[in-house]
Short mmCIF file of C-alpha atoms in Angstrom, two decimals:
data_model
loop_
_atom_site.label_atom_id
_atom_site.label_comp_id
_atom_site.label_asym_id
_atom_site.label_seq_id
_atom_site.Cartn_x
_atom_site.Cartn_y
_atom_site.Cartn_z
CA UNK A 101 38.94 3.05 -9.66
CA UNK A 102 37.36 5.68 -11.95
CA UNK A 103 33.66 6.37 -11.73
CA UNK A 104 33.08 5.53 -15.42
CA UNK A 105 35.15 2.96 -17.26
CA UNK A 106 36.95 3.81 -20.47
CA UNK A 107 34.81 1.33 -22.41
CA UNK A 108 31.61 2.99 -21.24
CA UNK A 109 32.98 6.45 -22.05
CA UNK A 110 34.05 5.48 -25.56
CA UNK A 111 30.81 3.74 -26.40
CA UNK A 112 28.75 6.61 -25.02
CA UNK A 113 30.84 8.96 -27.14
CA UNK A 114 30.31 6.80 -30.21
CA UNK A 115 26.54 6.79 -29.66
CA UNK A 116 26.64 10.58 -29.31
CA UNK A 117 28.50 10.79 -32.61
CA UNK A 118 25.89 8.58 -34.24
CA UNK A 119 23.18 10.94 -33.00
CA UNK A 120 25.05 13.92 -34.45
CA UNK A 121 25.50 12.05 -37.73
CA UNK A 122 21.75 11.41 -37.85
CA UNK A 123 21.05 15.13 -37.47
CA UNK A 124 23.66 15.96 -40.10
CA UNK A 125 21.90 13.63 -42.52
CA UNK A 126 18.34 14.68 -41.74
CA UNK A 127 18.34 18.18 -40.23
CA UNK A 128 21.76 19.87 -40.11
CA UNK A 129 20.20 23.28 -39.42
CA UNK A 130 18.71 22.09 -36.13
CA UNK A 131 22.10 20.78 -34.98
CA UNK A 132 24.37 23.62 -36.09
CA UNK A 133 22.07 26.37 -34.80
CA UNK A 134 21.38 24.77 -31.44
CA UNK A 135 21.28 26.78 -28.22
CA UNK A 136 24.55 25.45 -26.64
CA UNK A 137 26.53 26.51 -29.72
CA UNK A 138 24.89 29.95 -29.64
CA UNK A 139 25.52 30.43 -25.92
CA UNK A 140 29.17 29.38 -26.09
CA UNK A 141 29.80 31.48 -29.18
CA UNK A 142 28.23 34.57 -27.64
CA UNK A 143 30.08 34.15 -24.35
CA UNK A 144 33.43 33.75 -26.13
CA UNK A 145 32.65 36.42 -28.77
CA UNK A 146 33.27 34.02 -31.62
CA UNK A 147 31.60 34.81 -34.92
CA UNK A 148 28.80 32.57 -36.20
CA UNK A 149 29.36 30.17 -39.05
CA UNK A 150 28.18 31.23 -42.48
CA UNK A 151 26.52 27.89 -43.08
CA UNK A 152 24.66 27.85 -39.74
CA UNK A 153 21.61 30.14 -39.44
CA UNK A 154 21.47 31.93 -36.13
CA UNK A 155 18.66 31.14 -33.71
CA UNK A 156 17.48 34.06 -31.57
CA UNK A 157 16.67 33.12 -27.95
CA UNK A 158 13.34 34.10 -26.41
CA UNK A 159 13.16 37.76 -25.44
CA UNK A 160 15.77 38.97 -27.94
CA UNK A 161 14.78 41.08 -30.89
CA UNK A 162 15.83 40.37 -34.45
CA UNK A 163 18.27 43.27 -34.38
CA UNK A 164 20.31 41.93 -31.43
CA UNK A 165 21.10 43.48 -28.06
CA UNK A 166 22.00 47.06 -27.24
CA UNK A 167 25.65 47.89 -26.64
CA UNK A 168 27.27 50.16 -24.08
CA UNK A 169 27.04 53.27 -26.27
CA UNK A 170 23.43 52.71 -27.19
CA UNK A 171 24.23 51.10 -30.54
CA UNK A 172 22.70 47.75 -31.36
CA UNK A 173 24.69 44.92 -32.82
CA UNK A 174 22.91 43.21 -35.63
CA UNK A 175 22.74 39.43 -35.68
CA UNK A 176 23.23 37.84 -39.11
CA UNK A 177 20.30 35.77 -40.21
CA UNK A 178 20.04 33.21 -42.93
CA UNK A 179 17.25 31.21 -44.37
CA UNK A 180 17.00 27.44 -44.40
CA UNK A 181 19.71 25.40 -46.02
CA UNK A 182 17.55 24.22 -48.88
CA UNK A 183 15.99 27.03 -50.85
CA UNK A 184 12.76 26.72 -52.71
CA UNK A 185 12.51 26.38 -56.48
CA UNK A 186 12.99 29.46 -58.55
CA UNK A 187 15.64 31.04 -56.30
CA UNK A 188 18.47 30.50 -58.74
CA UNK A 189 22.03 30.29 -57.48
CA UNK A 190 20.95 30.20 -53.81
CA UNK A 191 19.26 26.85 -54.34
CA UNK A 192 22.45 25.41 -55.86
CA UNK A 193 24.60 26.60 -52.96
CA UNK A 194 22.13 25.29 -50.39
CA UNK A 195 21.97 21.93 -52.13
CA UNK A 196 25.77 21.68 -52.19
CA UNK A 197 25.86 22.43 -48.46
CA UNK A 198 23.28 19.74 -47.88
CA UNK A 199 25.38 17.21 -49.78
CA UNK A 200 28.49 18.24 -47.83
CA UNK A 201 26.68 17.75 -44.51
CA UNK A 202 25.44 14.35 -45.69
CA UNK A 203 29.00 13.31 -46.55
CA UNK A 204 30.22 14.58 -43.19
CA UNK A 205 27.47 12.65 -41.42
CA UNK A 206 28.48 9.48 -43.23
CA UNK A 207 32.13 9.92 -42.21
CA UNK A 208 31.14 10.59 -38.59
CA UNK A 209 28.90 7.51 -38.49
CA UNK A 210 31.69 5.25 -39.83
CA UNK A 211 34.11 6.70 -37.27
CA UNK A 212 31.58 6.18 -34.47
CA UNK A 213 30.95 2.55 -35.40
CA UNK A 214 34.70 1.87 -35.59
CA UNK A 215 35.23 3.47 -32.19
CA UNK A 216 32.36 1.45 -30.70
CA UNK A 217 33.86 -1.82 -31.93
CA UNK A 218 37.47 -1.18 -30.95
CA UNK A 219 36.45 0.02 -27.48
CA UNK A 220 35.74 -3.62 -26.58
CA UNK A 221 39.46 -4.29 -26.17
CA UNK A 222 39.44 -2.18 -23.02
CA UNK A 223 36.72 -4.25 -21.35
CA UNK A 224 39.25 -6.97 -20.47
CA UNK A 225 40.30 -4.93 -17.45
CA UNK A 226 37.04 -5.58 -15.62
CA UNK A 227 37.26 -9.37 -16.05
CA UNK A 228 40.93 -9.44 -15.11
CA UNK A 229 40.38 -7.35 -11.99
CA UNK A 230 37.39 -9.43 -10.90
CA UNK A 231 39.27 -12.72 -11.32
CA UNK A 232 42.28 -11.49 -9.39
CA UNK A 233 40.16 -9.93 -6.65
CA UNK A 234 38.26 -13.15 -6.04
CA UNK A 235 41.44 -15.19 -6.02
CA UNK A 236 43.18 -12.81 -3.62
CA UNK A 237 40.22 -12.70 -1.23
CA UNK A 238 40.06 -16.48 -1.08
CA UNK A 239 43.81 -16.60 -0.56
CA UNK A 240 43.59 -14.12 2.33
CA UNK A 241 41.02 -16.22 4.19
CA UNK A 242 43.14 -19.32 3.72
CA UNK A 243 46.49 -17.83 4.72
CA UNK A 244 45.74 -17.97 8.46
CA UNK A 245 46.96 -21.54 8.90
CA UNK A 246 48.73 -22.29 5.62
CA UNK A 247 49.47 -20.56 2.33
CA UNK A 248 47.19 -22.55 0.10
CA UNK A 249 44.11 -24.53 0.98
CA UNK A 250 41.66 -26.45 -1.10
CA UNK A 251 39.41 -23.46 -1.87
CA UNK A 252 42.31 -21.36 -3.19
CA UNK A 253 43.59 -24.31 -5.19
CA UNK A 254 40.15 -24.76 -6.73
CA UNK A 255 40.02 -21.06 -7.57
CA UNK A 256 43.48 -21.21 -9.12
CA UNK A 257 42.48 -24.24 -11.17
CA UNK A 258 39.34 -22.50 -12.35
CA UNK A 259 41.29 -19.42 -13.26
CA UNK A 260 42.46 -18.73 -16.77
CA UNK A 261 45.49 -20.51 -18.14
CA UNK A 262 48.75 -18.55 -18.25
CA UNK A 263 48.75 -18.38 -22.03
CA UNK A 264 45.17 -17.13 -22.15
CA UNK A 265 45.89 -14.60 -19.42
CA UNK A 266 49.00 -13.36 -21.20
CA UNK A 267 47.06 -13.00 -24.45
CA UNK A 268 44.32 -10.95 -22.81
CA UNK A 269 46.88 -8.86 -20.95
CA UNK A 270 48.74 -8.11 -24.17
CA UNK A 271 45.47 -7.11 -25.85
CA UNK A 272 44.58 -4.86 -22.92
CA UNK A 273 47.96 -3.12 -22.72
CA UNK A 274 48.07 -2.62 -26.49
CA UNK A 275 44.57 -1.14 -26.47
CA UNK A 276 45.41 1.18 -23.58
CA UNK A 277 48.56 2.37 -25.32
CA UNK A 278 46.66 2.96 -28.56
CA UNK A 279 43.84 4.89 -26.91
CA UNK A 280 46.27 6.91 -24.78
CA UNK A 281 48.13 8.00 -27.91
CA UNK A 282 44.88 8.82 -29.69
CA UNK A 283 43.63 10.79 -26.67
CA UNK A 284 46.84 12.82 -26.50
CA UNK A 285 46.63 13.64 -30.23
CA UNK A 286 42.99 14.70 -29.88
CA UNK A 287 43.73 16.90 -26.87
CA UNK A 288 46.71 18.62 -28.50
CA UNK A 289 44.95 19.21 -31.82
CA UNK A 290 41.69 20.38 -30.26
CA UNK A 291 43.39 22.66 -27.75
CA UNK A 292 45.49 24.25 -30.51
CA UNK A 293 42.37 24.80 -32.62
CA UNK A 294 40.40 26.30 -29.71
CA UNK A 295 43.31 28.53 -28.70
CA UNK A 296 43.77 29.76 -32.29
CA UNK A 297 40.09 30.60 -32.72
CA UNK A 298 39.80 32.36 -29.36
CA UNK A 299 43.04 34.35 -29.58
CA UNK A 300 42.99 35.45 -33.23
CA UNK A 301 39.32 35.35 -34.22
CA UNK A 302 37.51 36.37 -31.04
CA UNK A 303 36.16 39.93 -31.08
CA UNK A 304 37.03 40.54 -27.46
CA UNK A 305 40.59 39.19 -27.64
CA UNK A 306 41.96 39.99 -31.09
CA UNK A 307 40.84 43.55 -31.72
CA UNK A 308 42.60 45.39 -28.85
CA UNK A 309 45.93 43.66 -29.52
CA UNK A 310 48.01 45.47 -32.13
CA UNK A 311 50.51 42.64 -32.58
CA UNK A 312 47.88 40.45 -34.17
CA UNK A 313 47.92 42.55 -37.35
CA UNK A 314 50.80 40.57 -38.77
CA UNK A 315 49.14 37.32 -37.74
CA UNK A 316 45.93 38.42 -39.45
CA UNK A 317 47.81 39.35 -42.60
CA UNK A 318 49.46 35.93 -42.58
CA UNK A 319 46.23 34.04 -42.04
CA UNK A 320 44.52 36.10 -44.72
CA UNK A 321 46.70 34.27 -47.22
CA UNK A 322 45.09 31.04 -46.09
CA UNK A 323 41.45 32.00 -46.43
CA UNK A 324 40.39 28.36 -46.13
CA UNK A 325 41.68 28.22 -42.56
CA UNK A 326 39.73 31.33 -41.64
CA UNK A 327 36.53 29.48 -42.45
CA UNK A 328 37.23 27.25 -39.44
CA UNK A 329 37.17 30.22 -37.07
CA UNK A 330 33.51 30.10 -36.10
CA UNK A 331 31.48 29.10 -33.08
CA UNK A 332 30.47 25.71 -34.47
CA UNK A 333 34.08 24.55 -34.87
CA UNK A 334 34.97 26.20 -31.55
CA UNK A 335 32.26 24.26 -29.71
CA UNK A 336 33.22 20.97 -31.37
CA UNK A 337 36.90 21.50 -30.57
CA UNK A 338 36.21 22.40 -26.94
CA UNK A 339 33.94 19.38 -26.40
CA UNK A 340 36.49 17.11 -28.10
CA UNK A 341 39.32 18.45 -25.92
CA UNK A 342 37.36 17.97 -22.69
CA UNK A 343 36.19 14.45 -23.53
CA UNK A 344 39.54 13.07 -24.66
CA UNK A 345 41.32 14.77 -21.77
CA UNK A 346 39.02 13.06 -19.29
CA UNK A 347 39.40 9.76 -21.14
CA UNK A 348 43.18 10.09 -20.91
CA UNK A 349 42.99 10.42 -17.11
CA UNK A 350 40.63 7.41 -16.90
CA UNK A 351 42.99 5.31 -19.02
CA UNK A 352 45.94 6.24 -16.81
CA UNK A 353 43.96 5.26 -13.71
CA UNK A 354 42.99 1.93 -15.29
CA UNK A 355 46.64 1.37 -16.18
CA UNK A 356 47.56 1.73 -12.53
CA UNK A 357 44.79 -0.74 -11.64
CA UNK A 358 46.24 -3.25 -14.10
CA UNK A 359 49.68 -2.79 -12.55
CA UNK A 360 48.21 -3.56 -9.12
CA UNK A 361 46.50 -6.65 -10.53
CA UNK A 362 49.78 -7.89 -11.97
CA UNK A 363 51.58 -7.28 -8.67
CA UNK A 364 48.94 -9.32 -6.80
CA UNK A 365 49.19 -12.14 -9.31
CA UNK A 366 52.96 -12.24 -9.00
CA UNK A 367 52.66 -12.38 -5.24
CA UNK A 368 50.21 -15.26 -5.52
CA UNK A 369 52.55 -17.13 -7.88
CA UNK A 370 55.50 -16.55 -5.55
CA UNK A 371 53.52 -17.94 -2.61
CA UNK A 372 52.86 -21.11 -4.56
#
């Protein structure tokens, strides 16, 4: 049995998405320039996003850290997203970014609420396992002298009807299959995105390799895709890959638990 159930994981993830959506609506700068994104981007040598102002940690100067040859790498700095009046075109660009973040926050909040609601289909596994466990334990105590006694018969009568049990089982298996497919899609897409950013847009990995020149010339034709190669998208993709990968393993473990529950129920029906 996994430590955390799939329902708890999905609803915790949905609440986390709602928190991120709140920051996207109210203060996107505080979210996109947070310390975890900066640390992961610096450790992986991924460039910062143009729409996320860089936050300098305590002890670092505004000009960055000194390199091996004594040169200092400058850290790009930007002002707040919303510029003050009288700054011309910069205020228009900042306002358009603000509106884009608000739209993104709205989409994330709708997705989080939908995920929170549909995660309830996976909670049937706890009730099914508890019912079968209680029935099997009562049957084990009664099987010393005979197969069925009055207590086991009362438990079987109090149990769910076959039609109701089959309906809940169908709902559970359908939900597990749906979330397994969704988890696999998330893991594949996020891992491909993270691999692409790290291999072709990381300073430490892409510059020494000469064979990436053709790849860079090809991706230069799709300048819109190059905008995704930043530390914000890299952090989001890595977190998404890790979460959905762990959820996939939890769902597979719960599927094996359901198979054991069905085997016990068949054995109980055969004994009758």
